[in-house]
Coordinates of C-alpha atoms in Angstrom, one line a residue:
X1 CA 57.9 50.8 1.6
X2 CA 58.0 50.6 5.2
X3 CA 56.7 47.2 6.6
X4 CA 53.7 47.8 8.9
X5 CA 53.2 45.5 12.1
X6 CA 49.7 47.0 12.8
X7 CA 47.5 45.1 15.5
X8 CA 44.7 43.4 14.4
X9 CA 41.8 42.8 15.3
X10 CA 38.7 40.4 14.2
X11 CA 34.9 41.7 14.6
X12 CA 32.2 39.5 14.1
X13 CA 29.4 41.4 12.4
X14 CA 27.7 37.6 10.8
X15 CA 25.0 37.7 13.6
X16 CA 23.8 41.4 14.1
X17 CA 20.8 42.4 12.4
X18 CA 21.0 46.4 13.2
X19 CA 24.2 48.4 13.7
X20 CA 22.8 48.8 17.8
X21 CA 24.5 45.3 17.6
X22 CA 27.4 45.2 15.8
X23 CA 30.4 45.6 18.5
X24 CA 33.2 48.1 18.0
X25 CA 36.7 47.7 18.3
X26 CA 39.0 48.8 20.9
X27 CA 41.1 52.0 20.5
X28 CA 44.6 50.5 20.3
X29 CA 43.1 48.9 17.8
X30 CA 45.0 49.6 13.7
X31 CA 43.4 47.4 12.0
X32 CA 40.4 46.5 11.9
X33 CA 38.6 43.3 9.9
X34 CA 35.1 42.4 10.0
X35 CA 33.6 39.0 9.6
X36 CA 30.7 39.8 7.5
X37 CA 30.0 36.4 6.3
X38 CA 26.5 35.5 6.5
X39 CA 25.0 39.3 7.5
X40 CA 22.1 38.3 4.9
X41 CA 20.7 40.2 6.6
X42 CA 21.6 43.3 7.0
X43 CA 21.2 45.0 3.7
X44 CA 24.6 46.1 1.3
X45 CA 24.3 50.3 2.6
X46 CA 23.9 49.0 5.9
X47 CA 26.8 46.7 6.3
X48 CA 28.3 50.4 4.2
X49 CA 27.5 52.7 6.7
X50 CA 29.5 50.3 9.2
X51 CA 32.4 50.4 7.5
X52 CA 32.8 54.2 7.6
X53 CA 31.5 54.6 11.2
X54 CA 34.1 51.8 11.8
X55 CA 37.5 54.0 10.2
X56 CA 36.5 56.9 10.9
X57 CA 37.1 56.3 14.3
X58 CA 40.5 54.9 13.5
X59 CA 41.1 56.8 10.8
X60 CA 44.2 57.5 12.4
X61 CA 45.3 53.8 12.8
X62 CA 44.9 53.3 9.0
X63 CA 46.7 56.3 6.6
X64 CA 48.9 56.0 5.3
X65 CA 48.6 51.6 5.6
X66 CA 46.4 50.4 2.9
X67 CA 49.0 49.0 2.1
X68 CA 48.3 45.7 2.9
X69 CA 50.8 43.6 1.5
X70 CA 53.6 45.2 4.0
X71 CA 52.4 43.4 6.2
X72 CA 55.5 41.9 7.6
X73 CA 54.5 37.9 8.8
X74 CA 57.5 37.2 9.1
X75 CA 58.2 39.0 12.5
X76 CA 55.2 38.2 14.0
X77 CA 55.4 34.3 13.7
X78 CA 55.6 32.1 16.7
X79 CA 54.0 35.1 18.6
X80 CA 51.2 35.7 16.2
X81 CA 47.8 34.1 15.3
X82 CA 48.1 32.1 12.6
X83 CA 49.7 33.5 9.4
X84 CA 46.7 33.0 7.2
X85 CA 43.0 33.1 8.4
X86 CA 40.2 31.7 6.2
X87 CA 37.3 33.5 7.1
X88 CA 33.6 32.3 7.4
X89 CA 33.0 33.1 3.7
X90 CA 35.9 31.2 2.3
X91 CA 38.3 34.1 1.9
X92 CA 42.0 34.8 3.6
X93 CA 42.3 37.3 6.3
X94 CA 44.0 39.9 2.9
X95 CA 41.9 39.3 0.6
X96 CA 38.3 39.9 3.2
X97 CA 40.5 43.3 4.1
X98 CA 40.8 43.6 0.8
X99 CA 37.2 43.4 0.0
X100 CA 36.8 45.6 3.9
X101 CA 38.6 48.3 2.4
X102 CA 37.3 48.2 -1.1
X103 CA 33.3 49.4 -0.5
X104 CA 34.8 52.3 1.2
X105 CA 38.0 53.4 -0.7
X106 CA 36.9 56.1 -2.4
X107 CA 35.8 54.8 -5.9
X108 CA 35.3 51.5 -5.1
X109 CA 32.7 49.1 -5.8
X110 CA 28.6 50.2 -5.4
X111 CA 26.1 47.8 -4.7
X112 CA 23.7 47.3 -8.1
X113 CA 20.2 47.5 -7.5
X114 CA 16.9 45.6 -8.3
X115 CA 15.0 48.0 -10.8
X116 CA 12.2 46.8 -11.1
X117 CA 10.5 44.0 -9.3
X118 CA 10.2 40.4 -10.0
X119 CA 7.0 38.6 -11.4
X120 CA 4.7 35.1 -10.8
X121 CA 2.6 34.5 -13.8
X122 CA 0.0 31.2 -14.9
X123 CA -1.3 29.2 -17.3
X124 CA -4.7 30.4 -16.0
X125 CA -4.1 33.3 -13.4
X126 CA -3.8 31.6 -10.5
X127 CA -1.7 27.8 -8.8
X128 CA -2.3 25.1 -9.1
X129 CA -0.5 21.3 -8.2
X130 CA 1.7 20.0 -11.7
X131 CA 1.3 23.4 -13.3
X132 CA 4.0 25.3 -15.0
X133 CA 4.9 28.5 -12.9
X134 CA 7.4 31.2 -14.8
X135 CA 8.9 34.2 -13.0
X136 CA 10.6 36.2 -15.0
X137 CA 13.3 38.8 -12.9
X138 CA 13.4 43.0 -12.6
X139 CA 15.8 44.4 -14.4
X140 CA 19.2 45.5 -12.7
X141 CA 21.3 48.1 -12.5
X142 CA 25.1 47.4 -11.5
X143 CA 27.8 44.8 -11.4
X144 CA 26.7 41.5 -10.3
X145 CA 28.2 38.0 -10.3
X146 CA 24.9 35.2 -10.0
X147 CA 21.3 35.7 -9.5
X148 CA 18.7 33.3 -7.9
X149 CA 14.5 33.2 -7.2
X150 CA 13.9 31.9 -3.4
X151 CA 9.9 30.7 -3.9
X152 CA 7.6 31.6 -0.6
X153 CA 4.8 29.9 0.1
X154 CA 2.2 32.2 3.0
X155 CA 5.8 32.3 5.0
X156 CA 7.3 28.6 4.0
X157 CA 10.6 29.1 2.4
X158 CA 10.5 26.0 -0.9
X159 CA 13.4 26.5 -2.9
X160 CA 15.4 28.4 -5.5
X161 CA 15.3 28.6 -8.8
X162 CA 18.0 29.5 -10.2
X163 CA 17.7 33.2 -12.3
X164 CA 18.8 35.4 -15.2
X165 CA 18.1 38.8 -16.4
X166 CA 15.7 38.6 -19.7
X167 CA 15.8 35.1 -19.6
X168 CA 12.4 34.0 -17.8
X169 CA 12.7 30.9 -15.4
X170 CA 10.0 27.9 -14.9
X171 CA 9.3 25.5 -11.8
X172 CA 6.9 23.0 -12.0
X173 CA 3.9 23.8 -8.7
X174 CA 4.4 21.5 -6.2
X175 CA 2.0 19.3 -4.1
X176 CA 4.6 19.9 -0.5
X177 CA 3.3 24.0 -1.1
X178 CA -0.3 23.1 -1.8
X179 CA -2.5 23.3 1.3
X180 CA -6.6 22.6 1.9
X181 CA -6.4 26.5 2.0
X182 CA -5.9 29.1 -0.6
X183 CA -1.9 30.6 -0.3
X184 CA 0.2 33.4 -1.2
X185 CA 3.0 32.2 -2.7
X186 CA 5.9 34.6 -3.7
X187 CA 9.2 34.5 -5.7
X188 CA 12.4 36.9 -3.5
X189 CA 15.0 37.8 -6.6
X190 CA 18.9 37.4 -4.8
X191 CA 21.1 39.5 -6.8
X192 CA 24.9 38.0 -5.6
X193 CA 27.7 40.7 -6.0
X194 CA 31.2 41.1 -4.4
X195 CA 29.8 43.0 -1.4
X196 CA 26.6 41.3 -0.7
X197 CA 23.0 40.3 -1.8
X198 CA 20.6 42.9 -2.8
X199 CA 16.9 40.9 -2.7
X200 CA 13.6 42.2 -4.1
X201 CA 10.0 40.6 -4.3
X202 CA 7.4 39.9 -5.9
X203 CA 3.7 40.7 -5.9
X204 CA 2.0 38.0 -4.4
X205 CA 0.6 35.4 -6.0
X206 CA -2.7 33.1 -5.5
X207 CA -1.3 29.1 -4.6
X208 CA -4.9 27.7 -4.9
X209 CA -6.0 25.0 -2.6
X210 CA -5.9 21.2 -3.4
X211 CA -8.6 18.8 -2.8
X212 CA -8.9 16.8 0.3
X213 CA -9.0 12.8 0.0
X214 CA -11.8 11.4 2.8
X215 CA -12.1 10.6 6.0
X216 CA -14.0 8.7 8.0
X217 CA -16.0 10.9 10.6
X218 CA -18.3 7.8 11.3
X219 CA -17.3 4.6 11.8
X220 CA -19.8 2.3 9.2
X221 CA -21.4 -0.5 10.8
X222 CA -23.0 -4.4 9.9
X223 CA -26.4 -4.8 10.3
X224 CA -29.3 -7.3 9.9
X225 CA -29.4 -11.0 11.2
X226 CA -25.5 -11.8 12.6
X227 CA -25.8 -16.0 11.3
X228 CA -24.7 -18.2 8.6
X229 CA -26.4 -17.5 5.6
X230 CA -27.8 -15.1 6.4
X231 CA -28.1 -11.4 4.5
X232 CA -26.7 -8.5 6.3
X233 CA -25.9 -4.7 5.3
X234 CA -22.8 -3.0 5.3
X235 CA -23.0 1.0 5.9
X236 CA -19.3 2.9 5.0
X237 CA -20.8 5.1 7.5
X238 CA -20.0 8.9 6.4
X239 CA -17.2 11.2 4.7
X240 CA -15.6 14.0 4.8
X241 CA -14.9 15.7 2.0
X242 CA -17.4 14.7 -1.2
X243 CA -19.5 13.7 -3.0
X244 CA -17.6 10.3 -2.8
X245 CA -17.3 8.1 -5.8
X246 CA -16.7 4.7 -4.2
X247 CA -16.5 3.0 -1.9
X248 CA -14.0 -0.3 -1.0
X249 CA -15.2 -2.8 1.7
X250 CA -13.4 -5.4 3.7
X251 CA -14.6 -7.4 5.9
X252 CA -11.9 -8.9 8.7
X253 CA -13.3 -12.5 11.1
X254 CA -11.3 -12.5 14.2
X255 CA -10.8 -8.6 14.6
X256 CA -9.8 -5.1 12.7
X257 CA -6.9 -6.4 9.7
X258 CA -4.6 -4.4 12.1
X259 CA -5.7 -6.9 15.0
X260 CA -4.6 -10.4 13.6
X261 CA -8.4 -10.2 11.6
X262 CA -8.2 -12.2 8.2
X263 CA -10.0 -10.6 4.8
X264 CA -13.8 -13.1 4.5
X265 CA -15.0 -10.3 2.0
X266 CA -14.2 -7.4 -0.5
X267 CA -16.0 -5.5 -2.7
X268 CA -15.7 -1.7 -4.2
X269 CA -19.1 0.2 -4.6
X270 CA -20.6 3.3 -5.6
X271 CA -23.0 2.7 -2.9
X272 CA -22.6 3.5 0.4
X273 CA -24.2 0.1 1.6
X274 CA -24.0 -3.8 0.2
X275 CA -25.5 -7.1 1.1
X276 CA -23.6 -8.9 2.3
X277 CA -24.8 -12.7 2.9
X278 CA -22.6 -14.8 5.7
X279 CA -20.5 -17.2 4.5
X280 CA -20.4 -20.9 6.0
X281 CA -17.5 -21.8 8.8
X282 CA -17.5 -17.6 10.4
X283 CA -20.4 -19.4 13.4
X284 CA -18.7 -17.8 16.1
X285 CA -16.5 -15.5 14.6
X286 CA -16.1 -11.6 15.2
X287 CA -16.9 -9.4 11.8
X288 CA -15.1 -5.7 11.4
X289 CA -16.1 -4.0 8.6
X290 CA -13.6 -2.1 7.1
X291 CA -14.4 1.4 4.6
X292 CA -12.4 3.6 2.2
X293 CA -13.5 6.1 0.2
X294 CA -12.4 7.4 -3.6
X295 CA -12.8 11.3 -4.1
X296 CA -11.8 13.2 -7.6
X297 CA -9.0 13.8 -5.1
X298 CA -7.5 10.6 -5.1
X299 CA -7.7 7.6 -2.2
X300 CA -8.1 7.8 1.3
X301 CA -6.0 6.6 3.0
X302 CA -7.9 6.6 6.5
X303 CA -10.0 3.3 7.9
X304 CA -13.2 3.8 9.4
X305 CA -13.0 0.9 11.0
X306 CA -16.6 -1.0 12.9
X307 CA -17.5 -2.5 16.0
X308 CA -16.9 -5.5 16.7
X309 CA -20.1 -8.1 15.8
X310 CA -20.5 -11.3 16.4
X311 CA -21.9 -14.2 13.8
X312 CA -24.7 -16.9 15.8
X313 CA -25.0 -20.5 14.9
X314 CA -27.5 -19.8 11.1
X315 CA -30.9 -21.1 9.7
X316 CA -31.9 -23.6 7.4
X317 CA -32.5 -22.4 4.6
X318 CA -35.6 -20.5 4.1
X319 CA -37.7 -20.1 0.6
X320 CA -38.8 -17.2 2.4
X321 CA -40.0 -15.3 -1.0
X322 CA -41.8 -12.5 1.3
X323 CA -38.3 -11.7 2.5
X324 CA -35.6 -11.1 -0.5
X325 CA -35.8 -15.0 -1.5
X326 CA -35.7 -15.9 -5.4
X327 CA -36.9 -19.2 -6.5
X328 CA -35.5 -22.1 -8.5
X329 CA -36.2 -22.4 -12.1
X330 CA -35.1 -24.1 -14.8
X331 CA -32.4 -22.4 -17.3
X332 CA -33.8 -21.5 -20.1
X333 CA -33.7 -23.5 -23.8
X334 CA -31.7 -22.4 -27.0
X335 CA -34.8 -20.8 -29.0
X336 CA -37.5 -21.3 -26.3
X337 CA -37.7 -24.5 -26.4
X338 CA -36.8 -28.0 -24.4
X339 CA -35.7 -30.6 -26.7
X340 CA -35.1 -34.2 -26.3
X341 CA -31.1 -35.2 -26.0
X342 CA -30.4 -31.5 -24.4
X343 CA -29.3 -30.3 -21.4
X344 CA -32.3 -29.4 -18.6
X345 CA -30.1 -27.4 -15.9
X346 CA -31.4 -25.8 -12.6
X347 CA -30.8 -22.8 -11.2
X348 CA -30.8 -23.0 -8.2
X349 CA -32.1 -19.4 -7.0
X350 CA -31.3 -17.8 -3.6
X351 CA -32.6 -19.5 -0.1
X352 CA -32.3 -16.8 3.1
X353 CA -29.2 -18.6 4.9
X354 CA -27.7 -20.3 2.1
X355 CA -26.9 -23.7 1.5
X356 CA -23.7 -24.7 1.6
X357 CA -22.1 -25.2 -1.6
X358 CA -22.4 -28.8 -1.8
X359 CA -25.9 -28.8 0.1
X360 CA -27.9 -29.0 -2.6
X361 CA -30.2 -32.8 -3.2
X362 CA -32.6 -32.9 -6.6
X363 CA -34.2 -35.0 -9.0
X364 CA -36.3 -34.8 -11.7
X365 CA -40.1 -36.0 -12.9
X366 CA -42.0 -36.1 -15.8
X367 CA -45.3 -35.9 -15.4
X368 CA -45.2 -35.9 -11.4
X369 CA -43.2 -39.3 -10.5
X370 CA -39.5 -39.3 -10.2
X371 CA -37.3 -40.2 -13.8
X372 CA -35.3 -42.9 -12.3
X373 CA -31.3 -42.5 -12.2
X374 CA -32.1 -38.9 -12.4
X375 CA -31.4 -37.4 -8.5
X376 CA -28.6 -36.8 -5.8
X377 CA -27.8 -35.3 -3.5
X378 CA -25.3 -33.7 -0.7
X379 CA -23.4 -32.3 -4.5
X380 CA -22.9 -27.9 -6.3
X381 CA -25.7 -26.1 -7.6
X382 CA -23.5 -26.7 -11.4
X383 CA -24.5 -31.0 -11.2
X384 CA -28.1 -30.2 -10.6
X385 CA -29.3 -31.3 -14.6
X386 CA -30.8 -34.0 -16.3
X387 CA -30.2 -35.2 -19.9
X388 CA -33.4 -35.0 -21.8
X389 CA -34.2 -38.0 -23.7
X390 CA -37.1 -39.1 -26.3
X391 CA -39.5 -41.0 -23.3
X392 CA -39.6 -37.2 -22.0
X393 CA -41.0 -36.2 -25.6
X394 CA -43.6 -34.4 -25.5
X395 CA -44.3 -34.9 -21.0
X396 CA -43.7 -32.0 -18.7
X397 CA -40.3 -33.0 -16.6
X398 CA -40.2 -31.3 -12.9
X399 CA -37.7 -31.2 -10.2
X400 CA -38.4 -31.1 -7.1
X401 CA -34.5 -29.4 -5.2
X402 CA -34.2 -29.2 -1.1
X403 CA -30.9 -26.4 0.3
X404 CA -28.9 -27.5 3.4
X405 CA -26.1 -25.8 5.1
X406 CA -24.8 -25.9 8.1
X407 CA -27.9 -25.1 10.7
X408 CA -30.5 -27.7 9.1
X409 CA -32.5 -28.6 5.6
X410 CA -34.0 -26.1 4.2
X411 CA -37.9 -26.8 2.8
X412 CA -37.8 -28.1 -0.5
X413 CA -39.0 -26.6 -3.7
X414 CA -41.6 -28.0 -7.0
X415 CA -39.7 -26.4 -10.0
X416 CA -42.9 -25.3 -12.5
X417 CA -42.7 -28.5 -15.2
X418 CA -41.9 -27.6 -18.9
X419 CA -42.9 -28.8 -22.3
X420 CA -40.0 -31.4 -23.8
X421 CA -40.2 -30.8 -28.2
X422 CA -38.7 -34.0 -30.3
X423 CA -35.3 -32.6 -32.2
X424 CA -36.9 -32.6 -34.9
X425 CA -39.9 -30.9 -33.9
X426 CA -37.6 -27.9 -33.6
X427 CA -40.2 -24.6 -32.7
X428 CA -42.9 -24.7 -35.1
X429 CA -45.4 -26.6 -33.1
X430 CA -46.5 -29.3 -31.5
X431 CA -49.1 -32.3 -29.8
X432 CA -50.2 -29.8 -26.7
X433 CA -49.8 -30.8 -23.5
X434 CA -52.9 -31.5 -20.8
X435 CA -52.8 -29.6 -18.2
X436 CA -56.0 -29.8 -16.3
X437 CA -59.1 -28.1 -16.2
X438 CA -61.4 -25.2 -13.9
X439 CA -65.2 -25.8 -14.5
X440 CA -68.1 -23.6 -12.8
X441 CA -71.6 -23.7 -12.6
X442 CA -75.4 -22.4 -11.8
X443 CA -79.6 -22.0 -11.4
X444 CA -80.0 -18.1 -11.8
X445 CA -77.2 -16.5 -12.7
X446 CA -75.8 -13.7 -14.7
X447 CA -72.8 -14.6 -14.7
X448 CA -69.7 -17.0 -13.7
X449 CA -66.4 -16.4 -12.3
X450 CA -63.5 -19.4 -13.0
X451 CA -60.2 -20.1 -11.2
X452 CA -57.1 -21.4 -12.9
X453 CA -56.4 -25.2 -12.6
X454 CA -53.5 -24.9 -10.4
X455 CA -50.6 -26.6 -12.3
X456 CA -51.5 -23.8 -14.8
X457 CA -48.4 -21.9 -15.9
X458 CA -48.1 -18.7 -17.5
X459 CA -47.8 -19.1 -21.9
X460 CA -50.5 -22.3 -21.8
X461 CA -53.1 -22.3 -23.6
X462 CA -56.6 -21.9 -22.5
X463 CA -59.7 -23.0 -24.3
X464 CA -63.0 -21.5 -23.0
X465 CA -66.4 -23.4 -23.1
X466 CA -69.7 -20.9 -21.7
X467 CA -73.2 -21.7 -22.3
X468 CA -76.2 -20.6 -20.6
X469 CA -79.8 -22.3 -21.0
X470 CA -81.5 -19.3 -22.9
X471 CA -81.8 -19.7 -26.0
X472 CA -83.7 -16.3 -28.0
X473 CA -81.8 -12.9 -26.7
X474 CA -79.2 -14.1 -24.8
X475 CA -75.4 -13.0 -25.0
X476 CA -72.8 -14.5 -23.4
X477 CA -69.1 -12.1 -22.8
X478 CA -65.7 -13.2 -21.5
X479 CA -64.0 -9.5 -21.6
X480 CA -59.7 -10.2 -22.8
X481 CA -60.8 -13.4 -24.6
X482 CA -60.3 -14.6 -28.3
X483 CA -63.5 -15.9 -29.9
X484 CA -62.2 -19.5 -31.6
X485 CA -65.5 -19.4 -33.4
X486 CA -66.4 -17.3 -36.1
X487 CA -70.5 -17.1 -34.3
X488 CA -72.5 -17.3 -30.9
X489 CA -74.3 -20.6 -31.2
X490 CA -77.6 -21.2 -30.4
X491 CA -78.1 -24.8 -30.1
X492 CA -80.5 -27.7 -28.6
X493 CA -84.1 -27.7 -27.8
X494 CA -83.7 -26.1 -24.1
X495 CA -82.6 -22.7 -26.4
X496 CA -78.7 -23.5 -25.4
X497 CA -76.3 -20.3 -26.4
X498 CA -73.1 -21.7 -26.5
X499 CA -69.6 -19.9 -27.4
X500 CA -66.1 -21.3 -27.5
X501 CA -62.7 -19.0 -26.7
X502 CA -58.7 -19.4 -26.5
X503 CA -56.4 -17.2 -24.8
X504 CA -52.3 -17.5 -23.5
X505 CA -53.1 -17.4 -19.7
X506 CA -50.9 -15.0 -17.9
X507 CA -51.0 -15.2 -14.4
X508 CA -54.8 -14.1 -13.7
X509 CA -56.5 -15.2 -10.5
X510 CA -59.5 -15.4 -12.2
X511 CA -61.6 -15.2 -15.0
X512 CA -65.5 -13.8 -15.2
X513 CA -67.8 -14.4 -17.7
X514 CA -71.3 -12.5 -18.2
X515 CA -74.7 -13.6 -19.8
X516 CA -77.6 -11.8 -20.8
X517 CA -80.4 -13.3 -19.5
X518 CA -80.0 -14.6 -16.0
X519 CA -80.6 -18.5 -15.8
X520 CA -78.4 -21.5 -15.4
X521 CA -75.5 -22.3 -17.0
X522 CA -71.9 -23.5 -17.2
X523 CA -68.0 -22.8 -18.4
X524 CA -65.3 -25.0 -18.2
X525 CA -61.6 -23.8 -19.4
X526 CA -58.6 -26.5 -20.6
X527 CA -55.3 -25.8 -20.2
X528 CA -52.8 -26.7 -22.9
X529 CA -49.0 -26.2 -22.4
X530 CA -46.7 -26.2 -25.8
X531 CA -49.8 -24.7 -28.8
X532 CA -49.7 -20.7 -28.7
X533 CA -53.2 -20.4 -30.2
X534 CA -56.1 -22.1 -32.2
X535 CA -55.2 -22.2 -35.6
X536 CA -57.6 -23.6 -37.7
X537 CA -61.6 -24.5 -36.8
X538 CA -64.8 -25.2 -38.5
X539 CA -67.9 -24.5 -37.9
X540 CA -70.2 -26.2 -35.8
X541 CA -72.6 -28.7 -35.9
X542 CA -76.4 -28.5 -35.1
X543 CA -79.3 -31.5 -33.5
X544 CA -81.4 -28.6 -32.3
X545 CA -84.5 -31.6 -32.9
X546 CA -86.5 -34.2 -30.8
X547 CA -83.9 -37.3 -30.8
X548 CA -86.6 -40.1 -29.2
X549 CA -83.4 -42.9 -28.8
X550 CA -79.7 -42.9 -29.4
X551 CA -77.7 -40.7 -32.3
X552 CA -74.6 -41.0 -33.7
X553 CA -72.7 -37.9 -33.4
X554 CA -70.1 -37.2 -36.3
X555 CA -67.8 -33.8 -35.7
X556 CA -67.5 -31.4 -38.5
X557 CA -63.2 -32.3 -39.6
X558 CA -61.0 -29.2 -39.0
X559 CA -57.7 -29.7 -41.0
X560 CA -54.2 -29.5 -39.3
X561 CA -51.1 -27.6 -40.7
X562 CA -49.1 -28.8 -40.1
X563 CA -47.2 -32.1 -38.2
X564 CA -48.1 -33.0 -33.9
X565 CA -50.5 -30.7 -33.6
X566 CA -53.8 -31.5 -31.8
X567 CA -57.5 -32.1 -32.6
X568 CA -60.2 -30.7 -29.5
X569 CA -64.3 -31.9 -30.0
X570 CA -66.3 -29.3 -28.4
X571 CA -69.9 -30.8 -27.6
X572 CA -72.9 -29.1 -25.9
X573 CA -75.8 -31.0 -25.1
X574 CA -78.6 -30.2 -23.1
X575 CA -81.9 -33.2 -22.3
X576 CA -85.0 -33.3 -20.8
X577 CA -85.6 -33.2 -17.6
X578 CA -86.1 -37.3 -17.5
X579 CA -83.3 -38.2 -18.7
X580 CA -79.8 -37.4 -17.5
X581 CA -77.5 -37.1 -21.0
X582 CA -74.3 -39.6 -20.8
X583 CA -71.5 -39.8 -23.8
X584 CA -68.9 -42.6 -25.4
X585 CA -65.2 -41.5 -25.8
X586 CA -64.7 -41.2 -29.8
X587 CA -62.2 -43.8 -30.8
X588 CA -58.8 -42.1 -30.7
X589 CA -59.8 -39.7 -28.8
X590 CA -58.7 -38.9 -24.2
X591 CA -61.8 -37.0 -22.3
X592 CA -61.3 -34.1 -20.4
X593 CA -63.9 -31.7 -19.0
X594 CA -67.5 -34.2 -19.2
X595 CA -69.4 -32.1 -16.1
X596 CA -72.8 -32.7 -15.7
X597 CA -76.3 -28.9 -14.5
X598 CA -79.7 -30.6 -13.3
X599 CA -81.6 -27.5 -13.8
X600 CA -84.9 -27.6 -13.7
X601 CA -86.5 -27.7 -17.3
X602 CA -83.5 -30.6 -17.7
X603 CA -80.5 -31.2 -17.8
X604 CA -77.0 -29.9 -19.5
X605 CA -73.5 -31.2 -20.3
X606 CA -69.8 -30.1 -21.4
X607 CA -67.3 -32.2 -22.7
X608 CA -64.5 -31.9 -24.0
X609 CA -61.7 -34.3 -25.8
X610 CA -58.2 -34.2 -27.3
X611 CA -55.7 -36.1 -29.6
X612 CA -52.6 -35.8 -31.0
X613 CA -53.3 -35.1 -35.2
X614 CA -50.4 -37.4 -36.3
X615 CA -49.7 -35.8 -39.8
X616 CA -51.0 -32.2 -42.3
X617 CA -53.4 -32.3 -43.7
X618 CA -55.8 -35.4 -40.6
X619 CA -59.3 -33.7 -40.6
X620 CA -59.4 -35.2 -37.4
X621 CA -63.2 -36.3 -38.4
X622 CA -64.2 -38.5 -35.7
X623 CA -67.4 -40.1 -34.5
X624 CA -69.2 -41.1 -31.0
X625 CA -72.7 -42.5 -29.8
X626 CA -74.0 -40.9 -26.9
X627 CA -77.3 -41.9 -25.0
X628 CA -79.7 -38.8 -25.6
X629 CA -82.9 -38.9 -24.9
X630 CA -86.5 -37.4 -26.0
X631 CA -86.1 -33.9 -26.7
X632 CA -82.4 -34.5 -26.6
X633 CA -79.9 -32.4 -28.7
X634 CA -76.3 -31.2 -29.2
X635 CA -73.7 -29.0 -31.0
X636 CA -70.3 -30.8 -31.7
X637 CA -67.4 -28.7 -32.3
X638 CA -64.2 -29.0 -33.7
X639 CA -60.2 -27.0 -33.5
X640 CA -56.8 -28.0 -33.9
X641 CA -54.6 -26.2 -31.7
X642 CA -50.5 -25.3 -32.9

């Protein structure tokens, strides 16, 4: 076989998109070699047509020269280009010539076809980030060497997935494919064969939009009085992509976080605004509020940043409850009973313009008198307490508390006292502590109004005695009160009608009593701390006769049911207009109320005294002497409080 020494021309088709862009060979070329690597933009059919066009133009030069092995390399050594030319697709020059000639030679290889378009499917029908997408390739007719799928989100190439006919491929939908708006997703099936790549696109599938995290729309702000100790409001501002599930507040002093500011306060809250009290040490500082927000899609990373706010010098603490201050009080006792040997601790409340951390001064009082050694100054709130001792039993123990901060000293707060019991007494009653009394009276009245004693507290037991100088047909009505004795008593020569009641004080501003007939009337309320009610009472003793000389009044016995209860004596008496009534205290009893009312036909009086009963079963019967003139009379009642 003769050796060939053809003229060789290599045409670069790698950048051509269609036939019109293909360079043509010279008429002197004997063998035309086409550089085809990268001709992915042209279909195999177009490539074949191009080759056939070139072969037809050079049929004479190619005739009888198919045996490329006859090419005489040696004869051109040193005068030709390199004898081995590597094409861009990796073939040698000879291999590329052979491949191209095979495409157009009779009986040469033909391109495969993708008979059915590939399909995309998702468990939910549309694609969500993190979901598994299944790609099912279309059936391929003809020989090929490999297959893969190229994925596009809209027009963006997002990657390649390996594939094979008959076996679906799976891939996880990536966050990078999605946006905040719905997109379309498609897969292009690429089948590679010796002559190039055959492609077919799937139908488009829906790639769902992803929710966006919050971003600030309007900046946060700080409102209120910017002063040390003052409560201000931190407002988050508006954020996009709601609903917002949480706001993250950060207050920086000296500037924003990115500008060298130091973190002063941080909190997270579902509310779009939160209260905050400016702490000590922030005088003249510039505060900046920064806020981020969360929603169901996640945590926002863009911060809303407020303007700078300058803190003033501040103000002294204040107990202004109208503007939100919370008054101090005692920490509740275990079991509800303050006992000797226990610790009495103070809850300092919340003054406006916070006290400094060690800005508290205090002293404890017993029955209004300072207790020696039970005081302190410039201490922390946790250090304000007093250990109750035996001397406090059956006494009222209170506290005076004064806050201060860098701006000054606030007003003192007076804590309402608590009744102290012995450790042995527990919560089973105990001697009552008299708090005080309220009285009222008048002539020609149809009722009276009494106000609580200034020292009264919620929970105090009240004993009410009401009397009107009318006998027959008179009535007394005290709404909300419980009769302490069963009957309404009529006694004394002036015909007085009297009732005794009890009730637990609950903060009422006043108490109204009405009389069925208008006449002279009196009423008194004695306040006791400790007991919860009247546990025993005796039927009253009545003397309605005329007594020409002083008489001895004997109170009926009322039996105590438990230790440390209190016996209360109630006496109502009157006299003629010629004598003013008087009373000498029964032995062992402390007088609490002794009123006198001068009415047109005589005088009337209410007397209340009490004493602790040391043991259960003590009757408490006592005798007293009253200087009662002619026609004077009286009524005596015994009560037990517990």
